[in-house]
Coordinates of C-alpha atoms in Angstrom, one line a residue:
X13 CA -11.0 21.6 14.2
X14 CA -8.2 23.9 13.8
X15 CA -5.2 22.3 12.7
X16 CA -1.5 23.9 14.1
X17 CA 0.1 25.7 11.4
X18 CA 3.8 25.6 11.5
X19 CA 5.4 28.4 9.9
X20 CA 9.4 27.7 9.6
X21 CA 9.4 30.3 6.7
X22 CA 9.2 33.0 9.7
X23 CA 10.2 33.1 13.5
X24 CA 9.1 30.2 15.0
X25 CA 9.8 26.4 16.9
X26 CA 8.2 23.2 15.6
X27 CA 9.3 20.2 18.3
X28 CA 12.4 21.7 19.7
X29 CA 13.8 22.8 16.3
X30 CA 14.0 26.5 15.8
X31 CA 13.3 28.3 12.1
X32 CA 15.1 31.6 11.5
X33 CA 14.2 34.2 9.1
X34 CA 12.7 32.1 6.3
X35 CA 16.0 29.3 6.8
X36 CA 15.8 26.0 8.7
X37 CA 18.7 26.6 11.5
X38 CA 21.6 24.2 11.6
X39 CA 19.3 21.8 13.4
X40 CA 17.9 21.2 9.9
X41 CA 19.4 17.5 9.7
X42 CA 18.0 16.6 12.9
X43 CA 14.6 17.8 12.0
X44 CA 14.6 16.1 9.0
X45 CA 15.5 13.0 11.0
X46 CA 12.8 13.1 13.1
X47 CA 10.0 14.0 10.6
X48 CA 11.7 10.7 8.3
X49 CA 10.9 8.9 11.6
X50 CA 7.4 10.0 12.5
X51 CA 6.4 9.0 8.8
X52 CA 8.2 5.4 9.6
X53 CA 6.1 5.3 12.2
X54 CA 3.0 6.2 10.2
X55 CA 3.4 3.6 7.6
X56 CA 4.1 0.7 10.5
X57 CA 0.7 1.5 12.5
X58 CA -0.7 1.0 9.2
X59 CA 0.7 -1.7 7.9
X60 CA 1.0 -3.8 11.4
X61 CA -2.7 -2.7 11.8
X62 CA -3.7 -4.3 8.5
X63 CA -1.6 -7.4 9.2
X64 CA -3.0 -8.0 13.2
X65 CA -6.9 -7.0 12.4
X66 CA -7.5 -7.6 8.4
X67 CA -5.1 -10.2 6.9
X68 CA -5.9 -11.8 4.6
X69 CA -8.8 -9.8 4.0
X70 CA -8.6 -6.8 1.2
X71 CA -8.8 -3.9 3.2
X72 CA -8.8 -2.7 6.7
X73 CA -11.9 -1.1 8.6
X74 CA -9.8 0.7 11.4
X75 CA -12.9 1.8 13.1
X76 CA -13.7 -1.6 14.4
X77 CA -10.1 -2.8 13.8
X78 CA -11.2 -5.5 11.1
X79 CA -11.2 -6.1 7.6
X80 CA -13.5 -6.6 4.5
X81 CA -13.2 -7.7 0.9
X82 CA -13.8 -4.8 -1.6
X83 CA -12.3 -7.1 -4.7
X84 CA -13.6 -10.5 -3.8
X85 CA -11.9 -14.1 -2.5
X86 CA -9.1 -11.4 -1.6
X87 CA -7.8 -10.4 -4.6
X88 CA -6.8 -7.3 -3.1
X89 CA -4.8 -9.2 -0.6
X90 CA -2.3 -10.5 -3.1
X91 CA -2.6 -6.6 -4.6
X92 CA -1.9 -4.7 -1.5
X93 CA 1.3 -7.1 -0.6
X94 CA 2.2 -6.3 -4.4
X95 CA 1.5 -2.7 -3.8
X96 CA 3.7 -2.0 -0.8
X97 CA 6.7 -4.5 -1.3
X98 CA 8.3 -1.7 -3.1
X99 CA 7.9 0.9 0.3
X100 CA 9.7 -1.7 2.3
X101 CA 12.8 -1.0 0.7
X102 CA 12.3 2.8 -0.7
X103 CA 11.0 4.5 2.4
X104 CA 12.2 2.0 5.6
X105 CA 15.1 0.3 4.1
X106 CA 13.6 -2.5 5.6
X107 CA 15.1 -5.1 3.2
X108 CA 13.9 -8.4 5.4
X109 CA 10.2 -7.7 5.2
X110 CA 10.8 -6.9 1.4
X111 CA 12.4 -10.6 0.6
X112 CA 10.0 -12.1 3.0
X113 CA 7.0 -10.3 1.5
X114 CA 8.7 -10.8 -1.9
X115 CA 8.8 -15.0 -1.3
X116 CA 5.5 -14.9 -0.4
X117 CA 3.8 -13.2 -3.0
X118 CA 6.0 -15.7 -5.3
X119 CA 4.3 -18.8 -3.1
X120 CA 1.2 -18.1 -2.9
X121 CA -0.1 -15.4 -5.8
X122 CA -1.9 -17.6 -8.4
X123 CA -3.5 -15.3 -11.3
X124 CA -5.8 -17.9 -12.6
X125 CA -8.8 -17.5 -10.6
X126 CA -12.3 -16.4 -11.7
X127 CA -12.6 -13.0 -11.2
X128 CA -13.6 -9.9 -12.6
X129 CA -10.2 -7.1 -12.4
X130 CA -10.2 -3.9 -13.6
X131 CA -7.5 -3.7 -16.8
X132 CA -6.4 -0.6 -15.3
X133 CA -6.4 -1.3 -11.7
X134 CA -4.6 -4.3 -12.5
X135 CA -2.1 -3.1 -14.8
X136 CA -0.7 0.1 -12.3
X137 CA -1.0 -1.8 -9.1
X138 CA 0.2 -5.8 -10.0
X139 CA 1.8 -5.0 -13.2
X140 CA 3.7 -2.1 -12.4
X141 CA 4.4 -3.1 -8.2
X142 CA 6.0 -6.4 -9.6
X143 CA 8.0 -4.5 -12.0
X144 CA 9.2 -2.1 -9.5
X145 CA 9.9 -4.8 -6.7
X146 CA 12.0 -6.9 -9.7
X147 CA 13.7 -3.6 -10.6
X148 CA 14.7 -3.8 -6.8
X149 CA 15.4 -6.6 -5.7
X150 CA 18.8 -6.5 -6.1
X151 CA 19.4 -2.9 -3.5
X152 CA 16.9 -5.8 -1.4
X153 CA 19.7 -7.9 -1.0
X154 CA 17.5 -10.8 -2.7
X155 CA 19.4 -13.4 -4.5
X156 CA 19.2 -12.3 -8.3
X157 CA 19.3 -14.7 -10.8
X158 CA 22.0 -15.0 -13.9
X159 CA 20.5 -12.6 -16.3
X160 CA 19.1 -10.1 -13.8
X161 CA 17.7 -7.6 -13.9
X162 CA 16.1 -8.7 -17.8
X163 CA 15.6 -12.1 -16.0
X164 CA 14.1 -13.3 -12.2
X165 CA 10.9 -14.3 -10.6
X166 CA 9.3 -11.1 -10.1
X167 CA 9.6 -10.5 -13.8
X168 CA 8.1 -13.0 -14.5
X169 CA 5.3 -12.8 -12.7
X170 CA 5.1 -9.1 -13.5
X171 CA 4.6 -10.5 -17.3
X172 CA 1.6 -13.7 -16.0
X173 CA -0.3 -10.8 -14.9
X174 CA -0.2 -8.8 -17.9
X175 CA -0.8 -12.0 -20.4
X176 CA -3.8 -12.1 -18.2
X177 CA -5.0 -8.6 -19.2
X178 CA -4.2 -9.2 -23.6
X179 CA -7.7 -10.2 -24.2
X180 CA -9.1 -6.8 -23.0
X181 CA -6.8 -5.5 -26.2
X182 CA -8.6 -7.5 -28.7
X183 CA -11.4 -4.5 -30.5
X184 CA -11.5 -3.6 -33.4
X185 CA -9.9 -0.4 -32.5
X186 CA -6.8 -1.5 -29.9
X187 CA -8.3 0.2 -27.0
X188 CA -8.9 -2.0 -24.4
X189 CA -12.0 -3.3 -22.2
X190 CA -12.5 -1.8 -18.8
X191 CA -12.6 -5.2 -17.6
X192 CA -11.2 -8.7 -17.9
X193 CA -11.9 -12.3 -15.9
X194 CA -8.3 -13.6 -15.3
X195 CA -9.4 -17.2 -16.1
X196 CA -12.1 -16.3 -18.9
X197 CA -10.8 -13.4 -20.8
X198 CA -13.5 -10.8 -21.4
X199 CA -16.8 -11.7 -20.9
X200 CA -19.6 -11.1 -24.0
X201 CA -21.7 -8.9 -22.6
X202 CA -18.8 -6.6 -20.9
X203 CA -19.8 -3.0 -21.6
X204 CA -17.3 -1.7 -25.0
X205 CA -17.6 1.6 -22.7
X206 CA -14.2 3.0 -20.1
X207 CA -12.6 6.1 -19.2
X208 CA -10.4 7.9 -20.9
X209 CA -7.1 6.7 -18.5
X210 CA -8.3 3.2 -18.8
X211 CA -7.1 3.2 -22.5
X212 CA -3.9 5.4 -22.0
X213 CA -2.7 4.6 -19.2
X214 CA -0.1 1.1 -20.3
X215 CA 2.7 2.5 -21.7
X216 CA 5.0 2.3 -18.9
X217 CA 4.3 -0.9 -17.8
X218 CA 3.8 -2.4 -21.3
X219 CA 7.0 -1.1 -22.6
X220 CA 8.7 -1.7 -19.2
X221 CA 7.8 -5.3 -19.6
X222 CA 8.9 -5.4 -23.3
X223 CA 12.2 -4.1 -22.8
X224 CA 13.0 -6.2 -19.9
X225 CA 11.9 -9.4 -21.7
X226 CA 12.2 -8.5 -25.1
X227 CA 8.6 -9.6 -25.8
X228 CA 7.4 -6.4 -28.2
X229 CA 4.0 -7.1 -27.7
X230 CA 3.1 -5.1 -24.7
X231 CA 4.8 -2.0 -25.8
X232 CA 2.9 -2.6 -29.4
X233 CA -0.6 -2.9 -27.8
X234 CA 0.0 0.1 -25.6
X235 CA 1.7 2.1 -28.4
X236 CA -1.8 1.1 -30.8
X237 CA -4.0 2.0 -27.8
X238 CA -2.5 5.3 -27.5
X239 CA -2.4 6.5 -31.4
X240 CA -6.0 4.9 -31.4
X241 CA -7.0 7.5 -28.8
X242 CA -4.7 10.7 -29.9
X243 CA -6.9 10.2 -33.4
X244 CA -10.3 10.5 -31.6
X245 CA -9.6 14.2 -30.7
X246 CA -12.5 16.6 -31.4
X247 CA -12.0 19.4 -33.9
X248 CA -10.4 21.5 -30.9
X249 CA -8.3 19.0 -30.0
X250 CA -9.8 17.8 -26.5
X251 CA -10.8 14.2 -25.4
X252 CA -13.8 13.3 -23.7
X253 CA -14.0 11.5 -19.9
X254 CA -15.4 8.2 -21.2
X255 CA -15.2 6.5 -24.7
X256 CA -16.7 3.2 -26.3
X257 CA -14.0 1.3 -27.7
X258 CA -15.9 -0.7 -30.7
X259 CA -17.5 2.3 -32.3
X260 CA -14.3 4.9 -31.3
X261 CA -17.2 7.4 -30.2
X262 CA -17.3 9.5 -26.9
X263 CA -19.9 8.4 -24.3
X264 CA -19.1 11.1 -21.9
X265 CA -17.7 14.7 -23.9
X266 CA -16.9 16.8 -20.6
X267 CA -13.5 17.3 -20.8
X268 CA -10.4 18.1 -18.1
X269 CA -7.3 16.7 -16.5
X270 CA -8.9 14.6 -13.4
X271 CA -11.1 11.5 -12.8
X272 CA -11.5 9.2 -15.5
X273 CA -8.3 11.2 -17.6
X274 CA -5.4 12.3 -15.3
X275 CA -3.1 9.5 -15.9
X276 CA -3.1 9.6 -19.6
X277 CA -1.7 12.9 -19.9
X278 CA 0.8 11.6 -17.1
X279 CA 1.8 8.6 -19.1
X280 CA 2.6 10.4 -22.1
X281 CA 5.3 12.9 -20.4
X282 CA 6.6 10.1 -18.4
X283 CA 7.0 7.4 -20.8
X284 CA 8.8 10.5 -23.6
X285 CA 11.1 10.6 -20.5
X286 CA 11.5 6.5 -19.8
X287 CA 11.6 6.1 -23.2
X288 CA 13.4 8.6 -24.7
X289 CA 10.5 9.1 -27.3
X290 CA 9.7 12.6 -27.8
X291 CA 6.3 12.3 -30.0
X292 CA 4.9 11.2 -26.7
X293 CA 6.5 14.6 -25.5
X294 CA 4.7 15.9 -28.4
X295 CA 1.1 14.4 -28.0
X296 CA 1.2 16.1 -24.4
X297 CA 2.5 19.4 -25.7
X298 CA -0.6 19.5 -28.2
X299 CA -2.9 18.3 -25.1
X300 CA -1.5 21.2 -23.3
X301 CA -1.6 23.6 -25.3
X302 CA -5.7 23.5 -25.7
X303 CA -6.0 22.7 -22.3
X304 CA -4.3 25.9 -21.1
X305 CA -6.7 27.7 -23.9
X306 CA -10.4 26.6 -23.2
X307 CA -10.1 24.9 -19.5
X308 CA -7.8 27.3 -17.5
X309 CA -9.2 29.6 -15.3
X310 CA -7.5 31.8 -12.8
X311 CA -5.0 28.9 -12.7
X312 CA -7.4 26.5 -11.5
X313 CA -8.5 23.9 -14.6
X314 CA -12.5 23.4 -15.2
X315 CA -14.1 20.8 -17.1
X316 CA -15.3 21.7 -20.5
X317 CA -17.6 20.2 -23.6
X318 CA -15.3 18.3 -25.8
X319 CA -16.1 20.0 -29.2
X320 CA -17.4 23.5 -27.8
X321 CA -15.1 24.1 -24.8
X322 CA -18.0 25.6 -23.1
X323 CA -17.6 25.1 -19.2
X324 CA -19.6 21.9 -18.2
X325 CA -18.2 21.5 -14.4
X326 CA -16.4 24.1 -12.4
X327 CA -15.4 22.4 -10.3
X328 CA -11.7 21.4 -8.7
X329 CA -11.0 17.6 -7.8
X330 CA -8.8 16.2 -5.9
X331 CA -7.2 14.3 -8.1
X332 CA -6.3 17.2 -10.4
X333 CA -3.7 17.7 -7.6
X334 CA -0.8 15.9 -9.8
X335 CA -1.1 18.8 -12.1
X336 CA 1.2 21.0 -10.8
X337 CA 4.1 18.5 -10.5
X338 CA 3.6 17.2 -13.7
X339 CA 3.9 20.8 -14.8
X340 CA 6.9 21.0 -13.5
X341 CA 8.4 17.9 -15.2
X342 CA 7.9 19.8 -18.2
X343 CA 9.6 22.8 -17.0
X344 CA 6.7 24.9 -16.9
X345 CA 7.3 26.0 -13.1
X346 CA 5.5 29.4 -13.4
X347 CA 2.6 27.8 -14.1
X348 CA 2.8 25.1 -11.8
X349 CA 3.7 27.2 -8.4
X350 CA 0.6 29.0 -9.1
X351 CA -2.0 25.8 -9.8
X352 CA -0.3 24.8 -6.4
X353 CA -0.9 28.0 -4.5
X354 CA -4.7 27.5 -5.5
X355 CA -5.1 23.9 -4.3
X356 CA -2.9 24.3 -1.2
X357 CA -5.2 27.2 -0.1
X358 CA -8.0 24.4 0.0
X359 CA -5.6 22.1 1.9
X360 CA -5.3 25.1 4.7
X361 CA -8.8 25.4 4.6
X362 CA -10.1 21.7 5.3
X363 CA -7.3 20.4 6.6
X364 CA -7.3 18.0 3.0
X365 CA -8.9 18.0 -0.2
X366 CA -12.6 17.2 -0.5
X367 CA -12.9 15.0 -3.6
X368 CA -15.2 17.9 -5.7
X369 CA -14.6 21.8 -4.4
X370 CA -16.6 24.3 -6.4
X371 CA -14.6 27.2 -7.6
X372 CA -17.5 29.4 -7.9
X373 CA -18.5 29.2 -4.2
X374 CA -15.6 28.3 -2.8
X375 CA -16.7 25.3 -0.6
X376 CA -17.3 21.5 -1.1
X377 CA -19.8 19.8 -3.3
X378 CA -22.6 17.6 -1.8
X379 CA -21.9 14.7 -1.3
X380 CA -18.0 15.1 -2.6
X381 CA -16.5 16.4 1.1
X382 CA -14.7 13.1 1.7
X383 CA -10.9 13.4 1.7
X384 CA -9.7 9.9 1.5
X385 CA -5.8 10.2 2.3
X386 CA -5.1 10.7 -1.7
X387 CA -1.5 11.4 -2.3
X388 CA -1.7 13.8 -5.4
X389 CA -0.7 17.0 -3.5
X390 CA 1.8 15.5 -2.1
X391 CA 3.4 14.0 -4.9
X392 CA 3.0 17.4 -6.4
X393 CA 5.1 19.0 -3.3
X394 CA 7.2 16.6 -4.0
X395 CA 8.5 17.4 -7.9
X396 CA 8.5 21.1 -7.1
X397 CA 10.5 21.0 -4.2
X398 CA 12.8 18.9 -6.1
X399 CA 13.1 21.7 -8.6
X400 CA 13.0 24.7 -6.9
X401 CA 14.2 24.2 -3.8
X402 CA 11.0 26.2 -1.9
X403 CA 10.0 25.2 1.6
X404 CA 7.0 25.9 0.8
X405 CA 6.4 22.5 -0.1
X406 CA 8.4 21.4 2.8
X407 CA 5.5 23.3 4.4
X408 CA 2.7 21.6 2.8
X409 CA 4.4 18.1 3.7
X410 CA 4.4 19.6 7.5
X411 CA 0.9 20.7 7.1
X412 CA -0.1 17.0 5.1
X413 CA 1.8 15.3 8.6
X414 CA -0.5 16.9 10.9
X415 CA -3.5 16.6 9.5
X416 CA -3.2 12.9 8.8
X417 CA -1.8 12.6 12.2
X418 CA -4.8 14.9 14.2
X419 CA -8.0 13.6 11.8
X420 CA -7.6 10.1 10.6
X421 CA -5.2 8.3 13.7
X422 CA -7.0 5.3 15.2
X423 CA -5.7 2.8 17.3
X424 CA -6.6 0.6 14.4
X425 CA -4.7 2.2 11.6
X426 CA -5.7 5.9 9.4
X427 CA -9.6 6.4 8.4
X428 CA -10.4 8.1 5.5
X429 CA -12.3 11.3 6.4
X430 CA -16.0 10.9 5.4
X431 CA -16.4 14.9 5.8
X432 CA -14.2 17.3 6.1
X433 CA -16.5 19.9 6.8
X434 CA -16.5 18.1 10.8
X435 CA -13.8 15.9 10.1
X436 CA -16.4 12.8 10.5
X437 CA -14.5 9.5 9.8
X438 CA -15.1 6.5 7.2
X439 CA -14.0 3.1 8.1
X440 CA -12.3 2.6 5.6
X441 CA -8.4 2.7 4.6
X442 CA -7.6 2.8 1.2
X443 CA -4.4 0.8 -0.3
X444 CA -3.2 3.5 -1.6
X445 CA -2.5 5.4 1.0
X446 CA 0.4 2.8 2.1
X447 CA 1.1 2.5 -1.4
X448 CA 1.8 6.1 -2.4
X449 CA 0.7 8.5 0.1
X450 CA 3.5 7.9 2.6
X451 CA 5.6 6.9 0.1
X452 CA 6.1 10.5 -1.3
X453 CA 5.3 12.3 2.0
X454 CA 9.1 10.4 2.6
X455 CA 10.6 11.2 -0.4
X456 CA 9.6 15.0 0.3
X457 CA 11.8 14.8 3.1
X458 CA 14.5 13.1 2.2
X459 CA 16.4 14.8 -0.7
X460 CA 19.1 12.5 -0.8
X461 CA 17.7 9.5 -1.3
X462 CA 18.6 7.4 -4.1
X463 CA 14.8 7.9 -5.8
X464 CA 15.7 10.9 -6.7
X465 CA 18.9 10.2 -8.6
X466 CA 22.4 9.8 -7.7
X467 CA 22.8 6.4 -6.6
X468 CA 24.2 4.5 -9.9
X469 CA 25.7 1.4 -8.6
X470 CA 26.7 -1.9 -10.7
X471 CA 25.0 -5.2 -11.1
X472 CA 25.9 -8.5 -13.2
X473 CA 23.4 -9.5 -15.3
X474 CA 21.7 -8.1 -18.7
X475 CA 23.3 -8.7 -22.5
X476 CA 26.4 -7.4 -21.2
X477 CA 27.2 -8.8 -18.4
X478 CA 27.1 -5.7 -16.4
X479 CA 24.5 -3.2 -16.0
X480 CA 25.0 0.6 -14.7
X481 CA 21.8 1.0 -13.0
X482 CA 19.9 4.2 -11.3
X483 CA 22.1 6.3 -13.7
X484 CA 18.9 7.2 -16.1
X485 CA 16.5 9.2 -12.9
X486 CA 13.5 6.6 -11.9
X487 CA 10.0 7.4 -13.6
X488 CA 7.0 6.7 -11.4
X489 CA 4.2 5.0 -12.5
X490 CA 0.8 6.8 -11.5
X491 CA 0.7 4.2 -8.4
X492 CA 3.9 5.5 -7.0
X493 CA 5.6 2.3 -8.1
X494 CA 9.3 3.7 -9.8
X495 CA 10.8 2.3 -13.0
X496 CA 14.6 2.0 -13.0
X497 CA 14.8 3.7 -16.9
X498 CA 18.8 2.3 -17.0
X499 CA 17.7 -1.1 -16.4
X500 CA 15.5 -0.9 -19.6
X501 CA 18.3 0.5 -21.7
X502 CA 20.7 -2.3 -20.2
X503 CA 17.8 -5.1 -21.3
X504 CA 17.1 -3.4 -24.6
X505 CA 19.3 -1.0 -26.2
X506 CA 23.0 -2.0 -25.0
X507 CA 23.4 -4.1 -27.3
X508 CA 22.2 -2.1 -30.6
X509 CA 23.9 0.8 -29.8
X510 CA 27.5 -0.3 -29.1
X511 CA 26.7 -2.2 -32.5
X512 CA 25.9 1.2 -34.5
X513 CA 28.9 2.4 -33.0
X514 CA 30.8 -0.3 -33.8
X515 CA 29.7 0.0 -37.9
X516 CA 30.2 3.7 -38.0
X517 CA 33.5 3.8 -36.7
X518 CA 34.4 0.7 -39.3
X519 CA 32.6 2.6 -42.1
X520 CA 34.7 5.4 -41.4
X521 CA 37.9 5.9 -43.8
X522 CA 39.8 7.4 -41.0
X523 CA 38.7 4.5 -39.0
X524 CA 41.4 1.7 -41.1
X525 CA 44.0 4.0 -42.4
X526 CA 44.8 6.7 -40.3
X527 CA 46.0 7.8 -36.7
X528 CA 43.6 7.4 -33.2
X529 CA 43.4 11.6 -33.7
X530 CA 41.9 11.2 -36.9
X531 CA 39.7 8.1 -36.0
X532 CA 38.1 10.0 -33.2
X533 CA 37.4 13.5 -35.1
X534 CA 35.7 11.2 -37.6
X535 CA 33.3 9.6 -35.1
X536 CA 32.6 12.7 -33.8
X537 CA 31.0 14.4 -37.1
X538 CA 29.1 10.7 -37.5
X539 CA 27.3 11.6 -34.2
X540 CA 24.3 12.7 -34.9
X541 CA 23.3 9.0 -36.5
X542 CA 24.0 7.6 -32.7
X543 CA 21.2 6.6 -31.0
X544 CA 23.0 7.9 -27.2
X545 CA 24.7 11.0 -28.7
X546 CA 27.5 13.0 -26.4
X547 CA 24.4 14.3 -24.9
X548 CA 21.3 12.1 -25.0
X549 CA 17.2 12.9 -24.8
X550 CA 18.2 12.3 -21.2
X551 CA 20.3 14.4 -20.2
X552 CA 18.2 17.1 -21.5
X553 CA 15.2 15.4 -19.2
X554 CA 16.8 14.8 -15.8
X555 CA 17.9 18.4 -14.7
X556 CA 15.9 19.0 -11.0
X557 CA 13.6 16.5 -12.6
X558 CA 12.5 18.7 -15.3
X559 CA 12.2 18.4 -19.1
X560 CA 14.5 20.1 -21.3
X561 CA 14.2 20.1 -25.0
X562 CA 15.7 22.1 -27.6
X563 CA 13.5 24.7 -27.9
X564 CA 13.2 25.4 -24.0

């Protein structure tokens, strides 16, 4: 099938809207407009699909417009509704389907039940939805409790799921078990064996949770987690794909930046920017630097022995795709546009991205030619749009439109693509592809919404009384699920650092004898013992969405 390329880089029309000379015209708005509303209308054929055909079954089969249970006695129900709240109010502004699916899921979601759940599974999708739904309830129009937002319902149930997941945390070492039962804890004979991101990938949540409630035991076990893993490096400074927790030994040494590792290097440049810590900055940087060494190739990344960094797997997966735009959080743009040029090229040539693609030969890998709607190109389009300004990526989001549109449409909702050597269909729709998927494909597109910063309003609530929120950027989690990093300083720091102020400025000598001219020069040359200087960690984080430190 050969997919419609629109080129609005050149001479050309795309729906009535004419491109000039590498410039949208002055119709830009409108087309904007109307590619915001196709991708409305996306995410409501899927979600009214689920809803008439699947409910209350886990997942939808829109082949034969019905649903199956992938998670058992749908648990994933309860996930999905947990996993799109958020959309409701981020991408459609649809605030009464948000506080009715909000009610619900406070009704009716009951974490004590015996089942098996993935630790990591349930800590980016429950955890970190809940989280994000809390952080926005109050742009929801929801009735917010006194204390909001370190207080309210959604917090709290945010913090029942995580209790849930503590006894997966209790090894020897602090990383935690793949696996818990909600009701049982771990079971005995649970394998001591998980990947890589299923040991690093807490820190935003836990901490989130921490600061909100001031419980320091979330942020503790995924600080202990963390250090536990940077100290298992091999003598080159990689980390393997799969490691036993008990024994701290690697299971599986090939190592690289996608399945069964991706999100831990996203979590530690994310949470230095959440939480203004830059050894988590620093961890990365270290990561980085060997990985640019012994896994780069031609700007695509392959996957490498552990302790040799001799090439194990040449191969590109899908979701490496993240790469690029986490590269650009960091600043390193040069690098990223050109580890997006290479995967984009095998977008234009399938139409999506094939799970495994062999460098070497250029094609698929057997068995690996499924494309199953992931969103990590697109979230990538997304950051370096954001800080460049190329419409390139605007182009990639056109491109990413049409081919979900042409190859996985059904009257029953979007198939994965089994093959997409003949675009053969799976009946299958994954959650995520409500969850984050559209989610970014609409923030691509809409440069001004508040997601992307500049849309600080004022709530009641927190140790002050006030809080000043959407002023700090919003980090996503690696679920799509966005973190409202001014609400955690309102929760958790407020009160600290207008204390240290307050003890400098009466420790100063100026401060009790002299004129206001004098106070304030001495407060100045005490600034560097402020926690929020003149000019924060922050602000050196949140230009175009980039990373700034002081030596870049």
């Amino acid at each position: 099938m050969k997919l419609r390329h629109v080129d609005c880089f050149a001479h050309c029309t795309f729906h009535r809207y004419v491109c000039v000379s590498g410039h949208l015209s002055n119709q830009k708005a409108e087309l904007a407009l109307f590619l915001l509303s196709r991708i409305r209308s996306m995410f409501y054929h899927a979600y009214n699909s689920y809803l008439d055909h699947a409910f209350p079954y886990d997942e939808l089969r829109p082949l034969t417009c019905d649903g199956q249970d992938t998670w058992g006695r749908h648990l994933l129900t309860e996930i999905l509704g947990i996993s799109i709240v958020d959309v409701l109010v981020q991408v459609l502004g649809n605030r009464t389907e948000f506080q009715r699916v909000a009610s619900l899921l406070q009704d009716t979601v009951d974490f004590d039940i015996d089942v098996n759940a993935s630790v990591f599974e349930t800590n980016i999708r429950v955890v970190g939805g809940l989280l994000s739904a809390h952080l926005l309830s109050g742009r929801a129009g929801m009735e917010l409790e006194p204390g909001w937002p370190c207080s309210g319902p959604l917090l709290r149930m945010a913090e029942d799921a995580a209790k849930k997941l503590l006894p997966a945390f209790e090894t020897p070492s602090g990383m935690p078990y793949g696996t818990v039962n909600l009701l049982r804890g771990v079971n005995p004979s649970e394998t001591p064996v998980t990947c890589t991101a299923g040991v690093g990938t807490f820190i935003l949540e836990f901490a989130s949770l921490s600061r909100l409630t001031g419980n320091q035991t979330y942020e503790d076990l995924a600080r202990k987690a963390l250090l536990a893993l940077w100290e298992t490096r091999s003598n080159i400074g990689l980390v393997g794909n799969h490691i036993d927790v008990v024994t701290q030994k690697w299971v599986a040494q090939d190592a690289g930046i996608g399945a069964g590792v991706d999100s831990y290097f996203e979590y530690l440049v994310k949470g230095s920017i959440l939480l203004q810590d830059p050894s988590l900055l620093h961890m990365f940087h270290e990561y980085d630097r060997v990985i640019q060494n012994y896994t780069r190739f031609d700007d695509w990344y392959l996957w490498v022995q552990m302790h040799k960094g001799t090439v194990s797997m040449p191969v590109f997966q899908s979701l490496e795709a993240f790469w690029p735009g986490l590269q650009s959080l960091i600043g390193d743009l040069e690098s990223a546009v050109r580890t997006f040029q290479n995967y984009y090229s095998v977008w234009r040539q399938f139409g999506g991205l094939p799970e495994f693609y062999s460098i070497p030969q250029g094609f698929t890998v057997d068995k690996r030619e499924g494309y199953p709607l992931r969103p990590e190109l697109i979230e990538s389009a997304m950051y370096l749009y954001r800080a460049t300004g190329d419409h390139l990526y605007l182009q990639l989001g056109l491109d990413a439109l049409e081919s979900i549109e042409k190859i996985s449409r059904t009257p029953c909702g979007y198939a994965s693509v089994k093959d997409l050597r003949d675009h053969q269909l799976d009946n299958r729709m994954e959650s995520f592809f409500l969850a984050e998927t559209i989610k970014y494909l609409y923030l691509l597109f809409d440069p001004t919404h508040f997601l992307h910063g500049g849309g600080a309003w004022e709530e009641g609530g927190g140790t002050t009384g006030r809080c000043v929120l959407g002023t700090g950027g919003y980090i996503f989690n690696t679920e799509a699920h966005p973190i409202d990093a001014a609400a955690l300083y309102c929760c958790h720091r407020h009160d600290a650092d207008q204390s240290e102020i307050r003890n400098i400025l009466l420790a100063s000598p100026s401060a009790s004898s002299t004129g206001q001219s004098q106070s304030g020069s001495s407060s100045q040359s005490q600034s560097s013992m402020l926690r929020c200087p003149v000019q924060p960690f922050s602000s050196k984080l949140s230009v175009k969405g980039q990373v700034f430190t002081e030596n870049n």
